[in-house]
Amino acid sequence: MTNQSDSIILIGPMGSGKTSTGRILAKEMDFDFFDTDEEVVERTGVSIAYIFDVEGETGFRHREHQALMKFLDNDNVVIATGGGIITHDESRAIIKSHERVIYLKTSIEKQIERATVSDKRPLLIGTDPASKLQELMLTREPLYEEISDIKIDTDERKPSEIALEIIDRLI
């Protein structure tokens, strides 16, 4: 496994900017960028919504954990995780053991604005997005807080600004 200081792990709710910020951060640091959701889709050849339909959230979280483990075998990486990865006990423990875990915080309002209902957001399909996002935040926010080393509010900020703040705070 990689040296803990070589990887930067981005956590936070859907719509917090983990993927957009992560791509910019990796480029700025000359690191490789990986996204657990993209890896699961690439490995399976199907959408996240399909995996949720066939295997349920538990099956998806297992696949997401496998993607995380694959990425942590690399040096100098930025990893954008799915919003719910912290609900998987093993994933949460592994993330917590790292020294550079960045929690990208965002409001429910911004999540609604950024995280439109699509097959990439199966937890929002067939629900009232505001209610569902509030419910998810109640259970997940304490977990994000518990395992993060740095917390950054992403409301009203561009991914490039967030990436530069991360770099400043890591130095």
Coordinates of N, CA and C in Angstrom, one line a residue:
M1 N 0.8 -1.2 0.0 CA 0.0 0.0 0.0 C 0.9 1.2 0.0
T2 N 0.4 2.3 -0.5 CA 1.1 3.5 -0.7 C 1.4 4.2 0.7
N3 N 2.4 5.0 0.7 CA 2.7 5.8 1.9 C 1.5 6.8 2.1
Q4 N 1.0 6.9 3.3 CA -0.2 7.7 3.6 C 0.0 9.1 3.1
S5 N 1.1 9.7 3.1 CA 1.3 11.1 2.7 C 1.2 11.2 1.2
D6 N 1.3 10.2 0.4 CA 1.3 10.3 -1.0 C -0.1 10.5 -1.6
S7 N -1.2 10.2 -0.9 CA -2.5 10.3 -1.4 C -3.3 11.3 -0.7
I8 N -4.2 11.9 -1.5 CA -5.2 12.9 -1.0 C -6.5 12.3 -1.3
I9 N -7.4 12.2 -0.3 CA -8.7 11.6 -0.5 C -9.7 12.7 -0.2
L10 N -10.6 12.9 -1.2 CA -11.7 13.9 -1.1 C -13.0 13.2 -0.7
I11 N -13.6 13.6 0.4 CA -14.9 13.1 0.8 C -15.9 14.2 0.9
G12 N -17.1 13.9 0.9 CA -18.2 14.8 1.1 C -19.4 14.4 0.3
P13 N -20.5 15.1 0.5 CA -21.8 14.7 -0.1 C -21.8 14.9 -1.7
M14 N -22.7 14.3 -2.3 CA -22.9 14.5 -3.7 C -23.1 16.0 -4.0
G15 N -22.4 16.4 -5.1 CA -22.6 17.8 -5.4 C -21.6 18.8 -4.7
S16 N -20.7 18.2 -3.9 CA -19.8 19.1 -3.2 C -18.6 19.5 -4.0
G17 N -18.4 18.9 -5.2 CA -17.3 19.2 -6.0 C -16.1 18.4 -6.0
K18 N -16.2 17.1 -5.5 CA -15.1 16.2 -5.3 C -14.4 15.9 -6.6
T19 N -15.2 15.6 -7.6 CA -14.6 15.2 -8.9 C -14.0 16.5 -9.6
S20 N -14.7 17.5 -9.7 CA -14.2 18.7 -10.4 C -13.0 19.3 -9.7
T21 N -13.1 19.4 -8.4 CA -11.9 19.9 -7.6 C -10.8 18.9 -7.7
G22 N -11.1 17.6 -7.6 CA -10.0 16.6 -7.6 C -9.2 16.6 -8.9
R23 N -9.9 16.8 -10.0 CA -9.2 16.9 -11.3 C -8.2 18.1 -11.3
I24 N -8.6 19.2 -10.9 CA -7.8 20.4 -10.9 C -6.7 20.2 -9.9
L25 N -7.0 19.7 -8.7 CA -6.0 19.5 -7.7 C -4.9 18.6 -8.1
A26 N -5.3 17.5 -8.8 CA -4.3 16.5 -9.3 C -3.4 17.2 -10.3
K27 N -4.0 17.9 -11.2 CA -3.2 18.6 -12.3 C -2.2 19.6 -11.7
E28 N -2.7 20.4 -10.7 CA -1.8 21.4 -10.0 C -0.6 20.7 -9.3
M29 N -0.9 19.5 -8.7 CA 0.1 18.9 -7.9 C 1.0 17.8 -8.7
D30 N 0.6 17.7 -10.0 CA 1.2 16.7 -10.9 C 1.0 15.3 -10.3
F31 N -0.2 15.0 -9.8 CA -0.6 13.7 -9.3 C -1.6 13.1 -10.3
D32 N -1.8 11.8 -10.1 CA -2.8 11.1 -10.9 C -4.2 11.4 -10.2
F33 N -5.2 11.4 -11.0 CA -6.6 11.6 -10.5 C -7.4 10.3 -10.7
F34 N -8.1 9.9 -9.7 CA -9.0 8.7 -9.7 C -10.3 9.1 -9.1
D35 N -11.4 8.6 -9.6 CA -12.7 8.8 -9.1 C -13.3 7.4 -8.9
T36 N -13.8 7.1 -7.7 CA -14.3 5.7 -7.4 C -15.6 5.4 -8.2
D37 N -16.4 6.4 -8.3 CA -17.7 6.2 -9.1 C -17.3 5.9 -10.6
E38 N -16.4 6.6 -11.1 CA -16.0 6.4 -12.5 C -15.4 5.0 -12.7
E39 N -14.6 4.6 -11.7 CA -14.0 3.3 -11.8 C -15.0 2.1 -11.7
V40 N -16.0 2.3 -10.8 CA -17.0 1.3 -10.7 C -17.8 1.1 -12.1
V41 N -18.1 2.3 -12.7 CA -18.8 2.2 -13.9 C -18.0 1.6 -15.0
E42 N -16.7 2.0 -15.0 CA -15.8 1.4 -16.0 C -15.6 -0.1 -15.9
R43 N -15.4 -0.5 -14.6 CA -15.2 -2.0 -14.4 C -16.4 -2.8 -14.7
T44 N -17.6 -2.3 -14.5 CA -18.8 -3.1 -14.7 C -19.5 -2.9 -16.0
G45 N -19.2 -1.7 -16.6 CA -19.8 -1.4 -17.9 C -21.3 -1.0 -17.8
V46 N -21.8 -0.8 -16.6 CA -23.2 -0.3 -16.4 C -23.2 0.9 -15.5
S47 N -24.4 1.5 -15.5 CA -24.5 2.7 -14.7 C -24.6 2.4 -13.2
I48 N -24.4 3.4 -12.4 CA -24.5 3.2 -10.9 C -25.9 2.9 -10.6
A49 N -26.9 3.5 -11.2 CA -28.3 3.2 -11.0 C -28.6 1.7 -11.2
Y50 N -28.0 1.2 -12.3 CA -28.2 -0.2 -12.6 C -27.7 -1.1 -11.5
I51 N -26.5 -0.8 -11.0 CA -25.9 -1.6 -9.9 C -26.7 -1.5 -8.7
F52 N -27.3 -0.3 -8.4 CA -28.2 -0.2 -7.2 C -29.4 -1.0 -7.4
D53 N -30.0 -1.1 -8.7 CA -31.2 -1.9 -8.9 C -30.9 -3.4 -8.7
V54 N -29.7 -3.8 -9.2 CA -29.4 -5.2 -9.2 C -28.8 -5.7 -7.9
E55 N -27.9 -5.0 -7.4 CA -27.1 -5.4 -6.2 C -27.5 -4.6 -5.0
G56 N -28.2 -3.6 -5.1 CA -28.6 -2.7 -3.9 C -27.4 -1.8 -3.6
E57 N -27.6 -1.0 -2.6 CA -26.6 -0.1 -2.1 C -25.4 -0.9 -1.5
T58 N -25.7 -2.0 -0.9 CA -24.6 -2.8 -0.3 C -23.6 -3.3 -1.4
G59 N -24.2 -3.8 -2.5 CA -23.3 -4.3 -3.5 C -22.5 -3.2 -4.2
F60 N -23.1 -2.0 -4.3 CA -22.4 -0.9 -4.9 C -21.3 -0.4 -3.9
R61 N -21.6 -0.4 -2.6 CA -20.5 0.0 -1.7 C -19.3 -0.9 -1.7
H62 N -19.6 -2.2 -1.9 CA -18.5 -3.2 -1.9 C -17.7 -2.9 -3.2
R63 N -18.3 -2.6 -4.3 CA -17.6 -2.3 -5.5 C -16.8 -1.0 -5.4
E64 N -17.4 -0.1 -4.7 CA -16.7 1.2 -4.5 C -15.5 1.0 -3.6
H65 N -15.6 0.1 -2.6 CA -14.5 -0.2 -1.7 C -13.3 -0.8 -2.5
Q66 N -13.6 -1.7 -3.4 CA -12.6 -2.3 -4.2 C -11.9 -1.3 -5.1
A67 N -12.6 -0.3 -5.6 CA -12.0 0.8 -6.4 C -11.1 1.6 -5.5
L68 N -11.5 1.9 -4.3 CA -10.7 2.7 -3.4 C -9.4 1.9 -3.1
M69 N -9.5 0.7 -2.9 CA -8.3 -0.1 -2.6 C -7.3 -0.2 -3.8
K70 N -7.9 -0.3 -5.0 CA -7.0 -0.3 -6.2 C -6.3 1.1 -6.3
F71 N -6.9 2.2 -6.0 CA -6.3 3.5 -6.2 C -5.2 3.7 -5.1
L72 N -5.5 3.2 -3.9 CA -4.5 3.4 -2.8 C -3.2 2.7 -3.0
D73 N -3.2 1.8 -4.0 CA -1.9 1.1 -4.4 C -1.0 1.9 -5.2
N74 N -1.5 3.1 -5.6 CA -0.7 4.1 -6.4 C -0.1 5.2 -5.5
D75 N 1.1 5.7 -6.0 CA 1.7 6.8 -5.3 C 1.2 8.1 -5.9
N76 N 1.2 9.2 -5.2 CA 0.9 10.5 -5.7 C -0.5 10.6 -6.4
V77 N -1.5 10.3 -5.7 CA -2.9 10.3 -6.3 C -3.8 11.2 -5.5
V78 N -4.8 11.7 -6.2 CA -5.9 12.4 -5.7 C -7.1 11.5 -6.0
I79 N -7.9 11.1 -4.9 CA -9.0 10.2 -5.1 C -10.3 10.9 -4.7
A80 N -11.2 11.0 -5.6 CA -12.5 11.6 -5.4 C -13.4 10.3 -5.1
T81 N -14.0 10.4 -3.9 CA -14.9 9.2 -3.5 C -16.3 9.6 -3.7
G82 N -17.2 8.5 -3.7 CA -18.6 8.7 -3.7 C -19.1 9.3 -2.4
G83 N -20.2 10.0 -2.4 CA -20.7 10.6 -1.2 C -21.0 9.6 -0.1
G84 N -21.3 8.4 -0.4 CA -21.7 7.4 0.6 C -20.6 6.4 1.0
I85 N -19.4 6.6 0.5 CA -18.3 5.7 0.8 C -18.1 5.5 2.3
I86 N -18.3 6.6 3.0 CA -18.1 6.6 4.4 C -19.1 5.7 5.2
T87 N -20.1 5.3 4.5 CA -21.1 4.4 5.2 C -20.6 3.0 5.2
H88 N -19.6 2.6 4.4 CA -19.0 1.3 4.4 C -17.9 1.3 5.4
D89 N -18.1 0.4 6.4 CA -17.2 0.4 7.6 C -15.7 0.3 7.2
E90 N -15.4 -0.7 6.3 CA -14.0 -0.9 5.9 C -13.4 0.3 5.2
S91 N -14.2 0.9 4.3 CA -13.8 2.0 3.5 C -13.5 3.2 4.5
R92 N -14.4 3.4 5.4 CA -14.3 4.5 6.3 C -13.0 4.4 7.2
A93 N -12.7 3.2 7.7 CA -11.5 2.9 8.5 C -10.3 3.2 7.7
I94 N -10.3 2.7 6.4 CA -9.1 2.9 5.6 C -8.9 4.4 5.3
I95 N -9.9 5.1 5.0 CA -9.8 6.5 4.7 C -9.3 7.3 6.0
K96 N -9.9 6.9 7.1 CA -9.5 7.6 8.4 C -8.1 7.4 8.7
S97 N -7.5 6.3 8.3 CA -6.1 6.0 8.6 C -5.1 6.9 7.7
H98 N -5.6 7.6 6.8 CA -4.8 8.5 5.9 C -4.7 9.9 6.6
E99 N -3.6 10.5 6.2 CA -3.3 11.8 6.8 C -3.9 13.0 6.1
R100 N -4.2 12.8 4.8 CA -4.7 13.9 4.0 C -6.1 13.6 3.4
V101 N -7.1 13.7 4.3 CA -8.5 13.5 4.0 C -9.2 14.9 4.0
I102 N -9.7 15.3 2.9 CA -10.3 16.6 2.7 C -11.8 16.4 2.6
Y103 N -12.5 17.0 3.6 CA -14.0 17.0 3.5 C -14.5 18.3 2.9
L104 N -15.1 18.1 1.7 CA -15.7 19.2 1.0 C -17.1 19.4 1.4
K105 N -17.4 20.4 2.2 CA -18.7 20.7 2.7 C -19.5 21.5 1.8
T106 N -20.8 21.2 1.8 CA -21.7 22.1 1.0 C -23.1 22.0 1.6
S107 N -23.9 23.1 1.3 CA -25.2 23.1 1.8 C -26.2 22.3 1.0
I108 N -27.3 22.0 1.6 CA -28.4 21.2 0.9 C -28.8 21.9 -0.4
E109 N -28.9 23.3 -0.3 CA -29.3 24.1 -1.4 C -28.3 23.9 -2.6
K110 N -27.1 24.0 -2.3 CA -26.0 23.8 -3.4 C -26.0 22.4 -3.9
Q111 N -26.3 21.4 -3.0 CA -26.3 20.1 -3.5 C -27.5 19.9 -4.5
I112 N -28.6 20.5 -4.2 CA -29.7 20.4 -5.1 C -29.4 21.1 -6.5
E113 N -28.7 22.2 -6.4 CA -28.4 22.9 -7.6 C -27.4 22.1 -8.4
R114 N -26.4 21.5 -7.8 CA -25.3 20.8 -8.5 C -25.6 19.3 -8.8
A115 N -26.3 18.7 -7.9 CA -26.5 17.2 -8.1 C -27.9 16.9 -8.6
T116 N -28.1 17.1 -9.9 CA -29.4 16.8 -10.5 C -29.7 15.3 -10.5
V117 N -30.9 15.0 -10.5 CA -31.3 13.6 -10.6 C -30.9 13.0 -11.9
S118 N -30.1 11.9 -11.8 CA -29.7 11.2 -13.0 C -29.3 9.8 -12.6
D119 N -28.8 9.0 -13.5 CA -28.4 7.7 -13.2 C -27.1 7.7 -12.4
K120 N -26.5 8.8 -12.3 CA -25.3 9.0 -11.4 C -25.7 9.3 -10.0
R121 N -26.9 9.6 -9.8 CA -27.4 9.9 -8.4 C -28.6 9.0 -8.1
P122 N -28.4 7.7 -8.0 CA -29.6 6.8 -7.8 C -30.3 7.0 -6.5
L123 N -29.7 7.6 -5.5 CA -30.4 7.8 -4.2 C -31.4 8.9 -4.3
L124 N -31.3 9.7 -5.4 CA -32.3 10.8 -5.6 C -33.4 10.5 -6.5
I125 N -33.3 9.3 -7.2 CA -34.4 8.9 -8.1 C -35.7 8.6 -7.4
G126 N -36.8 9.2 -7.8 CA -38.1 8.9 -7.2 C -38.3 9.4 -5.8
T127 N -37.5 10.4 -5.4 CA -37.7 11.0 -4.1 C -37.7 12.6 -4.2
D128 N -38.1 13.2 -3.1 CA -38.0 14.6 -3.1 C -36.5 14.9 -2.7
P129 N -35.7 15.5 -3.7 CA -34.3 15.6 -3.5 C -33.9 16.3 -2.2
A130 N -34.6 17.4 -1.8 CA -34.3 18.2 -0.6 C -34.4 17.3 0.6
S131 N -35.5 16.5 0.7 CA -35.7 15.7 1.9 C -34.7 14.6 2.0
K132 N -34.4 14.0 0.8 CA -33.5 12.9 0.8 C -32.1 13.4 1.1
L133 N -31.7 14.5 0.6 CA -30.3 15.0 0.9 C -30.2 15.4 2.4
Q134 N -31.3 15.9 2.9 CA -31.3 16.3 4.4 C -31.1 15.0 5.2
E135 N -31.8 14.0 4.8 CA -31.8 12.7 5.5 C -30.3 12.1 5.4
L136 N -29.8 12.1 4.3 CA -28.4 11.6 4.1 C -27.4 12.4 4.9
M137 N -27.6 13.8 4.9 CA -26.6 14.6 5.6 C -26.7 14.3 7.1
L138 N -27.9 14.1 7.7 CA -28.0 13.8 9.1 C -27.2 12.6 9.5
T139 N -27.1 11.6 8.7 CA -26.4 10.4 9.0 C -24.9 10.4 8.6
R140 N -24.6 11.1 7.5 CA -23.3 11.1 7.0 C -22.4 12.2 7.5
E141 N -22.9 13.4 7.8 CA -22.1 14.5 8.2 C -21.2 14.1 9.4
P142 N -21.7 13.5 10.4 CA -20.8 13.1 11.6 C -19.7 12.2 11.1
L143 N -19.9 11.4 10.1 CA -18.9 10.5 9.6 C -17.8 11.2 8.8
Y144 N -18.3 12.2 8.0 CA -17.3 13.0 7.3 C -16.4 13.8 8.3
E145 N -17.1 14.4 9.3 CA -16.3 15.2 10.3 C -15.3 14.3 11.0
E146 N -15.7 13.1 11.4 CA -14.9 12.2 12.2 C -13.6 11.8 11.5
I147 N -13.7 11.6 10.1 CA -12.5 11.0 9.5 C -11.7 12.1 8.7
S148 N -12.1 13.3 8.6 CA -11.4 14.3 7.8 C -10.3 15.0 8.6
D149 N -9.3 15.4 7.9 CA -8.2 16.2 8.5 C -8.4 17.7 8.2
I150 N -9.0 18.0 7.0 CA -9.2 19.4 6.6 C -10.7 19.5 6.1
K151 N -11.3 20.6 6.5 CA -12.7 20.8 6.1 C -12.8 22.1 5.3
I152 N -13.4 22.1 4.1 CA -13.5 23.2 3.3 C -14.9 23.4 2.8
D153 N -15.5 24.6 3.0 CA -16.8 24.9 2.5 C -16.7 25.2 1.0
T154 N -17.5 24.6 0.2 CA -17.4 24.7 -1.2 C -18.6 25.6 -1.8
D155 N -19.5 26.0 -0.9 CA -20.6 26.9 -1.4 C -20.0 28.2 -2.0
E156 N -20.5 28.6 -3.1 CA -20.1 29.9 -3.7 C -18.6 29.9 -4.1
R157 N -18.0 28.8 -4.3 CA -16.6 28.7 -4.7 C -16.4 27.9 -5.9
K158 N -15.5 28.3 -6.7 CA -15.1 27.5 -7.9 C -14.2 26.4 -7.6
P159 N -14.2 25.2 -8.3 CA -13.3 24.1 -8.0 C -11.8 24.5 -8.0
S160 N -11.5 25.5 -8.9 CA -10.1 25.9 -8.9 C -9.7 26.6 -7.6
E161 N -10.6 27.4 -7.1 CA -10.3 28.1 -5.8 C -10.2 27.1 -4.7
I162 N -11.0 26.1 -4.7 CA -11.0 25.0 -3.6 C -9.7 24.3 -3.7
A163 N -9.3 23.9 -5.0 CA -8.0 23.2 -5.2 C -6.9 24.0 -4.6
L164 N -6.8 25.3 -4.9 CA -5.7 26.1 -4.4 C -5.7 26.2 -2.9
E165 N -6.9 26.3 -2.3 CA -6.9 26.3 -0.8 C -6.4 25.0 -0.2
I166 N -6.8 23.9 -0.9 CA -6.3 22.6 -0.4 C -4.8 22.6 -0.4
I167 N -4.2 23.0 -1.5 CA -2.7 23.0 -1.7 C -2.1 23.9 -0.6
D168 N -2.7 25.1 -0.4 CA -2.2 26.0 0.7 C -2.3 25.3 2.1
R169 N -3.3 24.6 2.3 CA -3.5 24.1 3.7 C -2.7 22.8 3.9
L170 N -2.3 22.2 2.8 CA -1.4 21.0 2.9 C 0.1 21.3 3.1
I171 N 0.4 22.5 2.6 CA 1.9 22.9 2.7 C 2.3 23.2 4.1

